[in-house]
Coordinates of N, CA, C and O in Angstrom, one line a residue:
M27 N 0.4 -1.2 0.1 CA -0.5 0.0 0.3 C 0.9 1.3 0.3 O 1.5 1.7 0.9
S28 N 0.6 2.6 -0.7 CA 1.6 3.7 -1.6 C 0.2 4.7 -0.4 O -0.2 5.4 0.0
R29 N 2.3 5.1 0.3 CA 1.7 6.4 1.5 C 1.6 7.0 -0.1 O 2.6 8.1 0.0
P30 N 0.8 8.9 1.2 CA 0.3 9.2 -0.6 C 1.4 10.6 0.6 O 1.5 11.8 0.1
D31 N 2.4 10.7 2.0 CA 3.4 11.6 2.2 C 4.2 11.6 1.8 O 4.8 12.0 2.1
R32 N 4.0 10.8 1.4 CA 5.8 9.4 1.3 C 6.4 10.0 -0.3 O 5.9 9.4 -2.0
H33 N 6.7 11.6 -1.2 CA 7.5 11.6 -2.1 C 9.0 11.4 -3.1 O 9.9 11.7 -2.4
P34 N 9.0 10.6 -3.4 CA 10.0 9.9 -3.8 C 10.8 11.4 -5.1 O 12.2 10.8 -5.4
H35 N 10.5 12.3 -5.6 CA 10.5 13.0 -6.4 C 12.0 14.8 -5.2 O 11.4 14.5 -4.6
P36 N 12.5 14.7 -5.7 CA 13.3 15.2 -5.5 C 13.4 16.8 -4.9 O 14.1 17.4 -3.7
R37 N 12.1 17.6 -5.0 CA 11.7 18.5 -4.4 C 11.6 18.0 -2.8 O 11.8 18.9 -2.7
G38 N 11.2 16.8 -2.6 CA 11.1 16.5 -1.0 C 12.3 16.9 0.1 O 12.6 16.9 0.6
E39 N 14.3 17.2 -1.5 CA 15.0 17.6 -0.4 C 15.0 18.0 -0.1 O 14.6 19.5 -0.1
T40 N 16.3 18.2 1.5 CA 16.2 19.3 1.7 C 17.4 19.5 2.2 O 18.7 18.8 2.1
M41 N 18.2 21.0 2.7 CA 19.7 21.4 3.1 C 20.1 20.2 4.2 O 21.6 20.3 4.3
S42 N 18.7 19.9 5.1 CA 19.9 18.9 5.4 C 20.7 17.6 4.9 O 21.5 16.3 6.2
E43 N 19.9 17.2 4.2 CA 20.7 16.3 3.3 C 21.8 16.1 2.4 O 22.1 15.8 0.8
T44 N 22.4 17.9 2.3 CA 23.7 18.4 1.6 C 24.3 18.8 2.6 O 24.8 19.6 3.2
A45 N 25.8 18.4 2.0 CA 27.1 18.6 2.0 C 27.0 20.0 1.9 O 27.4 20.1 0.7
I46 N 28.5 21.2 2.3 CA 29.2 21.5 1.5 C 31.0 21.8 1.9 O 31.2 21.3 2.5
R47 N 32.1 21.2 0.6 CA 32.9 21.5 0.9 C 33.2 22.1 0.4 O 33.1 23.0 -1.2
D48 N 34.3 23.1 1.1 CA 35.8 24.2 -0.4 C 36.6 23.4 -1.0 O 37.5 23.4 -0.5
D49 N 36.6 24.6 -2.0 CA 37.4 24.0 -2.6 C 38.2 25.2 -3.1 O 38.2 25.7 -3.4
R50 N 39.7 25.8 -1.7 CA 40.1 27.3 -1.7 C 41.2 27.0 -2.8 O 41.0 27.3 -3.3
A51 N 41.4 25.9 -3.4 CA 42.0 25.8 -5.1 C 41.6 26.4 -5.5 O 41.5 27.5 -7.1
A52 N 40.1 26.2 -6.4 CA 39.4 26.5 -7.1 C 39.0 27.8 -7.1 O 37.6 28.4 -7.4
G53 N 38.8 27.9 -5.5 CA 38.0 29.3 -5.5 C 36.6 28.5 -4.6 O 35.5 29.8 -6.4
R54 N 36.1 27.6 -4.1 CA 34.1 27.9 -4.1 C 34.3 27.4 -3.5 O 35.0 26.1 -3.2
L55 N 32.8 27.3 -2.5 CA 32.1 27.0 -1.4 C 31.3 25.8 -2.6 O 30.3 26.9 -3.1
E56 N 31.5 24.9 -2.4 CA 29.8 24.2 -3.2 C 29.1 22.9 -2.6 O 29.4 22.5 -1.2
A57 N 28.2 22.8 -2.4 CA 27.5 23.0 -2.0 C 26.6 20.9 -2.6 O 26.6 21.4 -3.9
Y58 N 27.1 19.7 -2.3 CA 26.6 18.8 -2.5 C 25.3 18.2 -2.4 O 25.5 18.2 -1.2
A59 N 24.7 17.9 -3.1 CA 23.0 15.8 -2.8 C 24.0 15.1 -3.6 O 24.1 15.5 -4.4
G60 N 24.4 14.2 -2.5 CA 24.8 13.3 -3.0 C 27.1 13.3 -3.4 O 27.2 14.2 -2.9
D61 N 26.7 13.1 -5.4 CA 27.5 13.7 -5.3 C 27.2 14.9 -6.6 O 28.2 14.6 -7.4
E62 N 26.9 15.3 -6.4 CA 25.8 15.4 -7.6 C 26.3 17.8 -6.9 O 26.0 17.2 -5.2
V63 N 27.1 18.5 -7.5 CA 26.7 20.1 -6.5 C 25.4 20.5 -7.1 O 25.3 20.9 -8.7
V64 N 24.3 21.0 -6.0 CA 24.0 21.4 -6.5 C 23.9 23.1 -6.5 O 22.8 23.9 -6.3
G65 N 25.1 23.2 -6.0 CA 24.4 24.9 -5.2 C 26.4 25.2 -5.3 O 27.4 23.8 -4.6
H66 N 27.0 26.9 -5.8 CA 27.8 27.1 -4.7 C 28.5 28.8 -5.0 O 27.3 29.3 -5.5
I67 N 29.4 28.8 -4.3 CA 29.8 30.6 -3.5 C 31.0 30.3 -4.7 O 32.1 29.7 -4.9
E68 N 30.8 31.7 -5.9 CA 32.4 31.5 -6.8 C 33.2 32.2 -5.3 O 32.7 33.6 -5.6
Y69 N 34.8 32.4 -5.5 CA 35.4 33.5 -4.8 C 36.8 33.2 -4.6 O 37.3 32.4 -5.7
F70 N 36.8 34.4 -4.2 CA 38.7 34.9 -4.1 C 38.5 35.7 -3.5 O 38.2 35.6 -2.4
V71 N 40.6 34.5 -2.3 CA 41.4 34.8 -1.3 C 42.1 36.7 -1.3 O 43.0 36.8 -2.5
L72 N 41.6 37.4 -1.7 CA 42.5 38.6 -1.2 C 44.1 38.7 -0.1 O 43.6 38.1 0.6
E73 N 44.6 39.0 -0.7 CA 46.4 39.1 0.1 C 46.2 40.8 0.5 O 46.8 40.4 1.9
S74 N 45.9 41.9 0.2 CA 46.1 42.9 0.0 C 45.2 43.9 -0.2 O 44.5 43.5 -0.6
P75 N 44.5 45.1 1.2 CA 45.9 45.5 2.2 C 46.0 44.1 3.6 O 45.9 44.6 3.8
G76 N 44.5 43.8 3.2 CA 44.7 42.5 4.2 C 43.7 41.5 3.6 O 43.7 41.0 2.6
R77 N 44.6 40.6 4.0 CA 43.2 39.2 4.5 C 41.8 39.1 4.0 O 41.2 39.4 5.5
A78 N 41.4 38.5 2.9 CA 40.0 38.6 3.3 C 39.5 36.9 1.8 O 40.1 37.4 1.5
L79 N 38.1 36.5 2.4 CA 36.8 36.4 1.5 C 36.3 36.9 0.8 O 35.4 37.8 1.7
V80 N 36.7 37.1 -1.0 CA 35.4 37.6 -1.1 C 34.7 36.3 -2.2 O 34.8 36.8 -3.1
P81 N 33.4 37.2 -2.2 CA 32.9 35.9 -2.0 C 31.9 36.5 -4.0 O 32.2 38.2 -4.1
V82 N 31.9 36.1 -5.1 CA 31.7 37.0 -6.1 C 30.8 37.0 -6.8 O 29.3 37.7 -6.6
H83 N 30.3 35.1 -6.7 CA 29.0 35.1 -7.4 C 28.1 32.9 -6.4 O 28.9 32.9 -6.1
T84 N 27.0 33.8 -6.6 CA 26.2 33.0 -5.9 C 25.2 31.8 -6.7 O 24.2 32.8 -6.9
I85 N 26.1 30.8 -7.3 CA 25.0 29.9 -8.2 C 23.6 28.9 -7.2 O 25.0 28.3 -6.7
V86 N 22.3 28.6 -7.4 CA 22.0 27.1 -7.1 C 21.2 26.2 -8.4 O 20.7 27.5 -9.7
E87 N 21.3 25.0 -8.8 CA 21.1 24.8 -9.9 C 20.0 25.3 -9.5 O 19.3 25.2 -8.1
P88 N 19.2 25.7 -10.7 CA 17.3 25.7 -10.6 C 16.1 24.7 -10.4 O 15.6 24.7 -10.0
A89 N 16.9 23.5 -10.2 CA 15.7 21.9 -10.0 C 16.7 21.9 -8.0 O 15.6 22.1 -7.7
H90 N 17.1 23.3 -7.6 CA 18.1 23.0 -6.5 C 17.0 24.3 -6.1 O 17.7 24.6 -4.4
E91 N 16.5 24.9 -6.4 CA 16.7 26.4 -5.7 C 15.6 25.9 -4.8 O 13.8 25.3 -4.9
G92 N 15.0 27.1 -3.6 CA 14.3 26.9 -3.1 C 14.1 26.3 -1.8 O 13.1 26.4 -0.7
K93 N 15.0 25.7 -1.4 CA 15.8 24.5 -0.1 C 16.3 25.1 -0.4 O 16.7 25.2 1.5
G94 N 16.8 26.7 0.4 CA 17.5 27.3 1.1 C 19.9 26.6 0.8 O 20.5 27.2 1.8
I95 N 19.6 25.9 -0.4 CA 21.2 26.1 -0.4 C 22.1 27.2 -0.4 O 23.4 27.7 0.3
A96 N 21.9 28.4 -0.6 CA 22.4 29.8 -0.7 C 22.5 30.7 0.8 O 23.6 31.2 0.7
G97 N 21.5 30.5 1.3 CA 21.9 30.5 2.5 C 22.1 29.4 3.5 O 23.3 30.1 4.0
S98 N 22.5 28.7 3.5 CA 24.2 27.6 3.8 C 24.8 28.1 3.5 O 25.6 28.2 4.1
L99 N 24.9 28.1 2.4 CA 26.3 28.3 1.1 C 26.8 29.6 1.7 O 28.4 30.5 2.4
A100 N 26.0 30.7 2.0 CA 27.0 32.0 3.2 C 27.2 31.7 4.4 O 28.4 32.7 4.6
R101 N 26.1 31.3 5.0 CA 26.5 31.2 6.1 C 27.3 29.8 6.8 O 28.5 30.4 7.6
E102 N 28.2 28.9 5.6 CA 29.2 28.2 5.8 C 30.3 28.8 5.7 O 31.7 28.9 6.5
L103 N 30.4 29.5 4.4 CA 30.6 31.0 4.6 C 31.6 31.7 5.1 O 32.5 32.5 5.9
Y104 N 31.2 32.6 6.0 CA 30.9 33.6 7.2 C 31.9 31.8 8.4 O 32.5 32.9 9.5
A105 N 31.1 30.8 8.4 CA 31.9 30.4 9.8 C 33.1 30.2 9.2 O 33.6 29.9 10.5
V106 N 33.5 29.3 8.2 CA 34.6 29.5 7.3 C 35.7 30.9 8.0 O 37.1 30.7 8.7
S107 N 34.7 31.9 6.8 CA 36.2 32.7 7.5 C 36.2 33.4 9.2 O 37.3 33.6 9.6
A108 N 35.5 32.8 10.4 CA 35.2 33.3 12.0 C 36.2 32.1 12.6 O 37.0 32.4 13.3
R109 N 36.4 30.6 11.4 CA 37.5 30.0 12.2 C 39.2 30.3 11.3 O 39.9 29.9 11.8
E110 N 38.8 30.7 10.5 CA 40.4 31.8 10.0 C 40.3 32.5 10.7 O 41.7 33.2 9.9
G111 N 39.8 33.8 11.2 CA 40.5 35.2 11.4 C 40.0 35.9 9.7 O 41.7 36.2 10.4
V112 N 39.4 35.5 9.1 CA 39.8 35.8 8.6 C 38.3 36.8 8.0 O 37.5 35.9 8.0
P113 N 38.1 38.3 7.6 CA 37.0 38.2 7.2 C 36.4 38.5 5.8 O 37.6 37.7 5.3
V114 N 35.3 38.1 5.6 CA 34.5 38.6 4.4 C 34.8 40.2 3.5 O 33.7 41.4 4.6
A115 N 34.9 40.3 2.2 CA 34.9 41.7 1.8 C 33.3 41.1 0.7 O 33.7 40.5 -0.6
P116 N 32.2 41.1 0.5 CA 31.2 40.2 -0.5 C 30.7 41.8 -1.2 O 30.6 43.0 -1.5
L117 N 31.0 41.2 -1.9 CA 30.8 41.6 -4.0 C 29.6 41.0 -4.4 O 29.0 41.4 -4.8
C118 N 29.6 39.7 -3.7 CA 28.3 39.0 -4.1 C 26.9 39.9 -3.9 O 26.6 39.6 -2.9
P119 N 25.9 40.3 -4.5 CA 24.7 41.0 -3.8 C 23.3 40.0 -2.8 O 22.7 40.0 -1.9
Y120 N 23.8 38.6 -3.3 CA 23.5 37.4 -2.1 C 23.8 37.7 -1.1 O 22.5 38.3 -0.4
V121 N 25.2 37.6 -1.3 CA 25.5 37.8 0.0 C 26.0 38.9 0.7 O 25.4 39.0 2.0
V122 N 26.0 39.6 0.0 CA 25.3 40.8 0.5 C 24.2 40.9 1.7 O 24.1 41.4 2.0
K123 N 22.9 41.0 0.0 CA 21.5 40.7 1.6 C 21.6 39.5 2.7 O 20.9 40.5 3.5
W124 N 22.5 39.0 2.1 CA 22.4 37.6 3.4 C 22.5 38.4 4.9 O 22.6 38.2 5.9
A125 N 24.0 39.5 4.4 CA 25.2 39.6 5.5 C 23.8 40.9 6.1 O 24.0 41.0 7.4
E126 N 23.2 41.2 5.6 CA 22.7 42.1 6.0 C 21.5 41.4 6.9 O 20.6 42.1 7.8
R127 N 20.7 40.7 6.3 CA 19.8 40.3 7.1 C 20.3 39.4 8.7 O 18.8 38.7 9.8
H128 N 21.4 39.4 8.7 CA 21.9 38.1 9.4 C 23.3 38.8 10.3 O 24.4 37.9 10.3
P129 N 23.5 39.6 10.7 CA 24.4 40.7 11.1 C 24.9 40.8 12.2 O 26.1 40.4 13.0
D130 N 24.0 39.4 13.0 CA 25.0 38.4 14.3 C 26.2 37.3 13.9 O 26.7 36.6 14.3
E131 N 25.3 36.7 12.5 CA 26.7 35.7 11.5 C 28.0 36.7 11.1 O 28.9 36.0 10.7
A132 N 27.3 37.5 10.4 CA 28.3 37.8 9.1 C 28.8 40.0 9.3 O 27.6 40.7 9.7
P133 N 29.7 39.7 10.0 CA 30.3 40.9 10.4 C 29.7 41.9 9.4 O 30.0 41.5 8.3
A134 N 29.9 43.5 9.2 CA 30.7 44.2 8.2 C 31.3 44.5 7.8 O 32.4 44.0 8.6
A135 N 32.1 44.9 6.3 CA 32.9 44.6 5.3 C 33.5 46.0 6.1 O 33.4 46.9 6.5
D136 N 34.8 45.2 6.8 CA 35.6 46.3 6.5 C 35.8 47.5 5.1 O 36.2 46.5 4.4
P137 N 34.7 48.7 4.8 CA 35.4 49.3 3.6 C 36.8 49.9 2.7 O 36.4 49.0 1.2
E138 N 38.2 49.2 3.3 CA 38.6 49.4 3.1 C 39.0 48.5 2.2 O 39.5 48.5 0.4
L139 N 38.6 46.7 2.9 CA 38.8 45.6 2.4 C 37.7 46.0 0.6 O 38.1 45.1 0.7
L140 N 36.5 46.1 1.2 CA 35.8 45.7 -0.6 C 36.1 47.2 -0.9 O 36.3 45.9 -3.0
S141 N 36.9 48.2 -0.8 CA 37.2 49.6 -2.3 C 38.5 47.6 -2.7 O 38.6 47.9 -4.5
A142 N 39.2 46.9 -2.1 CA 40.4 46.5 -2.6 C 40.2 45.7 -3.2 O 40.8 44.9 -4.5
A143 N 38.7 44.8 -3.0 CA 38.4 43.0 -4.0 C 37.6 43.6 -4.8 O 37.5 43.1 -6.1
K144 N 37.0 44.8 -4.9 CA 36.5 45.7 -6.3 C 37.6 46.1 -7.4 O 37.6 45.9 -8.5
A145 N 38.5 46.8 -6.8 CA 39.9 46.9 -7.7 C 40.2 45.6 -8.4 O 41.0 46.0 -9.2
W146 N 40.6 44.3 -7.6 CA 41.1 42.8 -8.2 C 40.5 42.5 -8.8 O 40.5 42.1 -10.1
L147 N 39.6 43.1 -9.3 CA 37.9 42.0 -9.9 C 38.5 43.0 -10.3 O 38.0 42.6 -12.1
A148 N 38.3 44.4 -11.1 CA 38.2 45.0 -12.5 C 39.2 44.4 -12.4 O 39.6 44.6 -14.5
A149 N 40.9 44.2 -11.8 CA 42.1 44.1 -12.4 C 42.1 42.3 -12.8 O 43.2 42.4 -14.2
H150 N 40.8 42.0 -13.2 CA 41.1 40.7 -13.3 C 39.9 39.6 -14.1 O 38.6 39.2 -13.4
P151 N 39.2 40.3 -14.4 CA 38.6 41.1 -16.0 C 37.4 39.3 -15.9 O 36.6 39.0 -16.5
G152 N 38.7 38.6 -16.5 CA 38.5 37.0 -17.1 C 38.2 36.0 -15.5 O 37.9 34.7 -15.7
R153 N 38.6 36.3 -14.5 CA 38.5 35.5 -12.8 C 37.4 34.1 -13.3 O 36.7 33.6 -13.0
F154 N 35.5 35.7 -13.5 CA 34.9 35.4 -12.5 C 34.1 35.2 -13.7 O 34.3 36.4 -14.8

């Protein structure tokens, strides 16, 4: 007998079934559902005038939107930042908005680091 409340459809997947991994060499914080990358934040590490993690893009695969993946990626980026003692200088519009909504988890970015991050990005147009 089939139960109507059990759905094998992927839309039933939740963020709790997703793992997040930091691929620092590639500059990607990736969310996985099994072996499939379902979302990621592209970032770079700013070295001067100070070290900072700089998220540039947040992307969630269309079939996985609306499951909290982007927010979980942003939360993990700030957790990595806290563990490493390195601030975040967000250029990604999604991460900027997420940080505004979660000031207890996302300290305000240093304006000098933001300016330096923007200058770095402008000097490396093919990177993102």
